[in-house]
XYZ file of C-alpha atoms in Angstrom:
466
model
C 23.753 -26.080 158.515
C 25.387 -22.656 158.721
C 24.687 -22.451 162.448
C 26.137 -25.910 162.916
C 29.319 -24.963 161.051
C 29.688 -21.831 163.140
C 29.332 -23.855 166.305
C 32.099 -26.233 165.232
C 34.489 -23.334 164.673
C 33.830 -21.803 168.077
C 36.726 -21.813 170.539
C 36.173 -24.179 173.506
C 35.115 -22.685 176.815
C 38.156 -21.363 178.699
C 37.513 -23.704 181.644
C 37.555 -26.662 179.261
C 40.947 -25.521 177.938
C 42.316 -25.054 181.447
C 40.938 -28.416 182.588
C 42.888 -30.220 179.897
C 46.018 -28.162 180.574
C 45.902 -29.276 184.209
C 45.275 -32.858 183.071
C 48.302 -32.661 180.751
C 50.447 -31.372 183.629
C 49.279 -34.294 185.778
C 50.247 -36.780 183.052
C 53.678 -35.134 182.722
C 54.435 -35.838 186.389
C 54.423 -39.536 185.436
C 56.514 -39.081 182.306
C 59.115 -36.515 183.402
C 61.488 -37.376 186.260
C 61.611 -34.987 189.205
C 64.664 -32.776 189.373
C 66.034 -29.615 190.938
C 68.703 -26.975 190.531
C 70.680 -25.681 193.473
C 70.139 -21.991 194.183
C 72.350 -19.399 195.826
C 71.437 -16.040 197.336
C 73.106 -13.238 195.389
C 72.809 -9.473 195.766
C 71.544 -8.078 192.431
C 71.446 -4.267 192.473
C 70.656 -4.143 196.154
C 68.073 -6.955 196.097
C 68.952 -10.460 197.277
C 67.750 -12.982 194.694
C 67.988 -16.761 194.582
C 69.922 -17.556 191.400
C 70.346 -20.945 189.786
C 73.809 -22.452 190.189
C 74.899 -23.491 186.644
C 75.654 -27.197 186.342
C 73.859 -28.016 189.602
C 70.844 -29.840 188.162
C 70.197 -33.228 189.731
C 67.338 -35.710 189.824
C 65.434 -36.269 193.059
C 63.072 -38.892 194.402
C 60.728 -36.532 196.216
C 58.581 -35.520 193.236
C 54.918 -36.489 193.447
C 53.185 -38.401 190.658
C 49.756 -36.813 190.355
C 46.943 -39.253 191.121
C 43.335 -38.692 190.073
C 42.628 -37.136 193.466
C 45.753 -34.947 193.194
C 44.571 -33.804 189.772
C 41.055 -32.947 190.945
C 42.306 -31.497 194.221
C 44.728 -29.195 192.392
C 41.823 -26.920 191.460
C 41.144 -26.356 195.154
C 44.848 -25.692 195.764
C 44.960 -23.386 192.760
C 42.054 -21.326 194.038
C 43.799 -20.999 197.402
C 47.098 -20.095 195.735
C 45.394 -17.492 193.560
C 43.300 -16.068 196.410
C 45.336 -12.854 196.612
C 44.688 -11.958 192.982
C 41.111 -13.251 193.039
C 40.284 -11.022 196.012
C 41.828 -8.119 194.112
C 39.461 -8.789 191.198
C 36.419 -9.114 193.485
C 37.101 -5.961 195.502
C 38.102 -3.746 192.566
C 34.993 -4.756 190.629
C 32.735 -4.611 193.658
C 33.925 -1.094 194.447
C 33.830 0.127 190.859
C 30.370 -1.321 190.304
C 29.123 1.004 193.039
C 30.496 3.952 191.074
C 28.691 2.654 187.978
C 25.399 2.201 189.844
C 25.431 5.827 191.069
C 25.358 6.957 187.430
C 28.411 9.196 187.938
C 30.653 7.072 185.745
C 28.122 7.203 182.912
C 28.086 11.000 183.133
C 31.897 11.082 183.004
C 31.911 8.828 179.969
C 29.265 11.041 178.385
C 31.490 14.084 178.859
C 34.430 12.193 177.397
C 32.333 11.116 174.438
C 31.151 14.657 173.707
C 34.733 15.900 173.786
C 36.462 13.140 171.830
C 33.798 11.530 169.657
C 35.317 11.134 166.195
C 38.821 11.914 167.481
C 39.902 8.365 168.296
C 42.913 8.718 165.975
C 44.406 11.007 168.601
C 42.957 9.506 171.762
C 43.974 5.877 171.221
C 47.718 6.418 170.607
C 47.927 8.962 173.448
C 46.525 6.512 175.998
C 48.461 3.594 174.487
C 51.796 5.435 174.675
C 51.120 6.573 178.235
C 50.702 2.967 179.387
C 53.525 1.677 177.179
C 56.070 4.269 178.308
C 55.268 3.756 181.995
C 55.615 -0.024 181.611
C 58.788 0.406 179.558
C 60.560 2.762 181.942
C 59.260 1.657 185.344
C 57.981 -1.894 184.761
C 54.469 -0.811 185.756
C 51.767 -3.457 185.235
C 49.632 -4.242 188.256
C 49.820 -0.535 189.121
C 47.398 0.046 186.227
C 44.802 -2.550 187.268
C 42.618 0.201 188.687
C 42.430 1.914 185.296
C 41.170 -1.163 183.443
C 37.447 -0.529 184.178
C 37.848 3.088 183.052
C 39.474 2.121 179.745
C 36.862 -0.584 179.120
C 34.134 1.993 179.727
C 35.871 4.433 177.403
C 35.974 1.858 174.615
C 32.211 1.364 174.846
C 31.516 5.088 175.237
C 33.389 5.819 172.012
C 31.034 3.473 170.193
C 33.244 0.391 170.058
C 33.172 -2.391 172.665
C 34.849 -3.576 175.863
C 37.605 -5.356 173.922
C 38.601 -2.130 172.168
C 39.123 -0.213 175.412
C 40.693 -3.221 177.115
C 43.176 -3.698 174.265
C 44.391 -0.088 174.537
C 45.504 -0.544 178.125
C 46.608 -4.197 178.009
C 48.496 -3.967 174.724
C 50.000 -0.702 175.918
C 51.235 -2.246 179.158
C 52.234 -5.545 177.532
C 54.176 -4.024 174.641
C 55.838 -1.485 176.916
C 56.862 -4.222 179.354
C 58.143 -6.580 176.646
C 59.732 -4.082 174.232
C 61.087 -2.092 177.137
C 63.809 0.505 177.271
C 64.626 0.345 180.997
C 62.252 -2.166 182.638
C 63.751 -2.691 186.130
C 62.133 -6.123 186.567
C 63.424 -7.663 183.347
C 66.171 -5.728 181.563
C 67.959 -4.414 184.649
C 67.821 -7.738 186.519
C 68.794 -9.796 183.458
C 71.656 -7.492 182.424
C 72.980 -7.424 185.982
C 72.953 -11.215 186.271
C 74.492 -11.561 182.792
C 77.282 -9.186 183.760
C 76.767 -6.570 181.050
C 76.332 -2.790 181.494
C 72.846 -1.798 182.654
C 70.782 -0.066 179.923
C 73.304 -1.040 177.252
C 72.000 -1.476 173.687
C 69.560 1.430 174.094
C 69.505 2.285 170.366
C 68.267 -1.184 169.438
C 65.710 -1.110 172.241
C 64.281 2.207 171.056
C 63.802 0.723 167.565
C 62.128 -2.342 169.091
C 59.776 -0.191 171.171
C 58.753 1.942 168.187
C 58.086 -1.023 165.869
C 56.020 -3.060 168.322
C 54.055 0.001 169.484
C 53.202 0.929 165.888
C 51.993 -2.606 165.114
C 49.889 -2.765 168.298
C 48.180 0.591 167.623
C 47.493 -0.504 164.041
C 45.890 -3.712 165.340
C 43.650 -1.768 167.739
C 42.478 0.568 164.967
C 41.989 -2.392 162.637
C 39.666 -4.072 165.124
C 37.865 -0.798 165.838
C 37.241 -0.138 162.154
C 35.887 -3.642 161.672
C 33.294 -3.385 164.429
C 32.331 0.180 163.488
C 31.499 -1.060 159.979
C 29.724 -4.154 161.273
C 28.884 -4.275 165.028
C 28.046 -7.980 164.723
C 31.788 -8.640 164.317
C 32.459 -7.459 167.848
C 34.064 -10.268 169.848
C 32.024 -9.097 172.830
C 28.675 -9.488 171.051
C 26.267 -11.289 173.364
C 28.460 -10.744 176.432
C 26.934 -8.938 179.393
C 29.133 -6.139 180.682
C 29.116 -3.836 183.657
C 29.629 -1.058 181.120
C 26.774 -1.871 178.761
C 25.233 1.506 178.015
C 23.858 3.373 175.027
C 26.197 5.820 173.327
C 23.537 8.387 172.440
C 22.055 8.289 175.927
C 25.495 8.933 177.416
C 25.849 12.140 175.405
C 22.760 13.566 177.113
C 23.981 13.014 180.681
C 25.063 16.187 182.509
C 28.045 16.639 184.827
C 26.622 18.028 188.072
C 28.252 18.675 191.447
C 27.987 15.049 192.552
C 29.502 13.798 189.286
C 32.379 16.270 189.562
C 32.968 15.231 193.183
C 32.996 11.576 192.090
C 35.511 12.343 189.341
C 37.793 14.027 191.896
C 37.518 11.039 194.250
C 38.478 8.629 191.439
C 41.367 10.870 190.358
C 42.658 11.204 193.923
C 42.422 7.418 194.377
C 44.461 6.748 191.224
C 47.125 9.294 192.191
C 47.320 7.701 195.648
C 47.680 4.245 194.098
C 50.450 5.331 191.708
C 52.336 7.025 194.540
C 51.956 3.952 196.747
C 53.242 1.545 194.100
C 56.137 3.726 192.958
C 57.253 5.139 196.318
C 55.855 2.989 199.117
C 56.259 -0.535 197.745
C 52.541 -1.254 197.770
C 50.973 -4.491 196.613
C 47.493 -5.845 195.971
C 46.377 -5.435 199.590
C 46.869 -1.672 199.567
C 45.379 -1.372 196.064
C 42.174 -3.072 197.147
C 42.024 -0.908 200.286
C 42.123 2.304 198.246
C 39.469 1.041 195.813
C 37.188 -0.065 198.630
C 37.491 3.384 200.195
C 36.830 5.004 196.802
C 33.624 3.016 196.308
C 32.336 3.821 199.786
C 33.106 7.556 199.505
C 31.353 7.793 196.125
C 28.331 5.929 197.514
C 28.186 8.359 200.440
C 28.292 11.313 198.032
C 25.060 9.895 196.605
C 23.721 9.329 200.133
C 23.433 5.564 199.921
C 22.547 3.716 203.104
C 24.970 1.184 204.596
C 22.675 -1.651 203.495
C 22.579 -0.387 199.907
C 26.376 -0.099 199.825
C 26.681 -3.710 200.995
C 24.098 -4.993 198.475
C 25.626 -3.196 195.479
C 29.139 -4.267 196.425
C 28.067 -7.910 196.533
C 26.243 -7.541 193.208
C 29.467 -6.215 191.670
C 31.378 -9.208 193.012
C 28.767 -11.596 191.566
C 29.267 -10.150 188.096
C 32.967 -11.014 188.064
C 32.991 -14.543 189.533
C 33.796 -16.077 186.149
C 36.850 -13.879 185.569
C 38.185 -14.336 189.086
C 37.808 -18.120 188.935
C 40.020 -18.288 185.836
C 42.999 -17.048 187.854
C 42.618 -19.780 190.453
C 41.947 -22.568 187.973
C 45.006 -21.570 185.908
C 47.127 -21.774 189.072
C 46.288 -25.484 189.275
C 48.671 -26.124 186.358
C 51.591 -24.719 188.337
C 50.516 -26.506 191.527
C 50.656 -29.897 189.772
C 54.072 -29.195 188.209
C 55.527 -27.790 191.422
C 54.350 -30.758 193.479
C 55.798 -33.102 190.863
C 59.087 -31.116 190.849
C 59.238 -31.260 187.070
C 59.648 -27.533 186.307
C 63.434 -27.534 186.797
C 63.690 -30.769 184.819
C 61.841 -29.180 181.901
C 64.076 -26.097 182.019
C 67.219 -28.239 182.150
C 66.065 -30.398 179.251
C 65.087 -27.464 177.050
C 68.289 -25.517 177.687
C 70.456 -28.579 177.012
C 68.910 -28.963 173.540
C 70.641 -25.775 172.407
C 74.185 -27.103 172.761
C 76.088 -27.419 169.500
C 73.578 -25.491 167.359
C 74.598 -22.608 165.030
C 74.353 -19.151 166.682
C 71.224 -18.004 164.831
C 69.386 -21.274 165.488
C 70.492 -21.215 169.121
C 69.197 -17.668 169.597
C 65.825 -18.581 168.102
C 65.755 -21.668 170.293
C 66.318 -19.442 173.315
C 63.400 -17.268 172.230
C 61.059 -20.263 172.007
C 62.268 -21.663 175.323
C 61.910 -18.332 177.128
C 58.374 -17.971 175.766
C 57.448 -21.439 177.023
C 59.145 -21.020 180.413
C 57.050 -17.938 181.141
C 54.076 -20.309 181.326
C 55.573 -22.030 184.371
C 57.495 -19.055 185.821
C 55.169 -16.082 185.192
C 57.471 -13.547 186.847
C 59.966 -11.358 185.029
C 62.562 -11.125 187.793
C 61.901 -14.722 188.880
C 62.434 -16.033 185.364
C 65.592 -13.937 184.982
C 66.998 -15.381 188.221
C 66.260 -18.907 187.017
C 67.168 -18.806 183.351
C 69.858 -16.153 182.794
C 72.496 -17.972 184.922
C 71.936 -20.983 182.622
C 71.537 -19.233 179.278
C 74.326 -16.647 179.594
C 77.254 -19.124 179.775
C 75.487 -21.434 177.310
C 75.201 -18.521 174.890
C 78.938 -17.848 175.297
C 79.693 -21.393 174.160
C 77.417 -20.998 171.130
C 78.956 -17.703 170.016
C 76.109 -15.460 171.168
C 76.678 -12.140 172.901
C 75.077 -11.737 176.289
C 73.051 -8.833 174.880
C 71.368 -11.308 172.530
C 70.726 -13.707 175.403
C 69.076 -10.923 177.412
C 67.067 -9.867 174.343
C 65.619 -13.366 173.879
C 64.720 -13.404 177.572
C 63.109 -9.959 177.311
C 60.952 -11.016 174.356
C 60.064 -14.482 175.636
C 59.117 -13.300 179.095
C 57.340 -10.135 178.001
C 54.960 -10.828 175.141
C 53.738 -14.151 176.514
C 52.380 -12.271 179.549
C 49.555 -11.367 177.179
C 49.051 -15.010 176.205
C 49.507 -17.551 178.983
C 46.603 -18.024 181.419
C 49.128 -18.349 184.263
C 50.407 -14.808 183.589
C 49.035 -11.283 184.005
C 46.472 -11.440 181.197
C 44.172 -13.617 183.315
C 44.097 -10.878 185.961
C 43.339 -8.193 183.389
C 40.535 -10.192 181.813
C 39.057 -10.848 185.242
C 38.959 -7.161 186.135
C 37.658 -6.109 182.709
C 34.984 -8.798 182.511
C 36.449 -9.890 179.164
C 36.360 -13.698 178.744
C 39.881 -15.071 178.354
C 38.907 -17.128 175.296
C 37.564 -13.959 173.622
C 40.875 -12.233 174.355
C 42.759 -15.144 172.788
C 40.633 -14.823 169.673
C 41.561 -11.137 169.500
C 45.230 -11.524 170.421
C 46.466 -14.821 168.935
C 46.826 -13.497 165.353
C 48.649 -10.446 166.716
C 50.882 -12.692 168.824
C 51.840 -14.508 165.627
C 52.778 -11.170 164.038
C 54.677 -10.153 167.167
C 56.578 -13.440 167.180
C 57.592 -13.030 163.536
C 58.930 -9.546 164.346
C 60.784 -10.955 167.357
C 62.455 -13.494 165.060
C 63.557 -10.700 162.718
C 65.034 -8.669 165.567
C 66.799 -11.668 167.139
C 68.302 -12.832 163.836
C 69.343 -9.264 163.048
C 70.924 -8.882 166.510
C 72.961 -12.050 165.994
C 74.108 -11.032 162.508
C 75.231 -7.531 163.554
C 76.885 -8.821 166.732
C 74.566 -6.896 169.054
């Protein structure tokens, strides 16, 4: 009976959830009329962006009602649309699995464990703040994808689990991106479009960053304490991981010349990646190229044959098929809505519901709408270009400052990146080998806490005339 009850409480498989989300999107193409905004090319801080023309929404006849075949075929289209990110996940994991198979990574984790075992109270916030500050100041997110396997391995090496290490990097990036001080992809673009001074309201943003960072670090420690006291409470219990190794065995592994050489190769690769993203405008293609080279060089240090390199790379790709597929399947939701041309209609309808509401209610409505819209426009600058031209003048009519409008956009776009399967979290889970439904189980209660804090900050901003 107990086992039966436990089974009933279990979250559905992530593909089941995504299947019904795509089905719901297909149904909506029959219920929601197709519509479009007009867009105009505008120079925003030296970058030409297509901004929505306020008041330009109109219905069109060219939207496609999704048939059964369209619905089923959308998964194929989604996989094609998500191919760029899926190949990133395959190649990064294939390359990193070679490093794992050499044993060098285990030795590095063993050295880390010997040095920091029992000192997590210092290690966790240091790593968290590094990721959060970089995301906050420079808008870094995908730049850190290469560090995800390392942080997952660190979480296990310290005697916790993959979720613990994964949460340090993903919550760090996510909180830094959402509660940002100077994020160029969200704050700078949104403030520029809204016509307010760039980086204005810095005092409030510092307070926001500190509060959300403190709550996130507390949540990580809370989870870590729980699984240290009772390992069966680990959300990753029963999950096979590339980083499944024994803590005590790791401590015994030495760091020889080959291991040191491997460490230097990994370090050089990460420095090269950061430089490329920050200075050379790199994307996923260049990231995968560096990781592929890293894996091959490490394999050659251990004198692997060409055939062995090929076999181990393919084995690493096999291990991550599930995570990579999630990205493509989630894309099917957007494919259906784009083909039906209902995304602009939804945005127009939601934004029009705010007219005539009191300022505080309107601001909270903006927060909810921005959070939802990030599901269908999972891009910070893209969402700013679409929604700020609509929300800024609407906020003026409702007595809201444009700072408040930008704040609701910043929150709604940022934190839901850690929630929606169409956003960056699906990529992170794919690289880490952490099932998306397990992440939701870890993150959903925290998202509720985050949302309550967002409400407090938004209401406070309205009341003080921020």
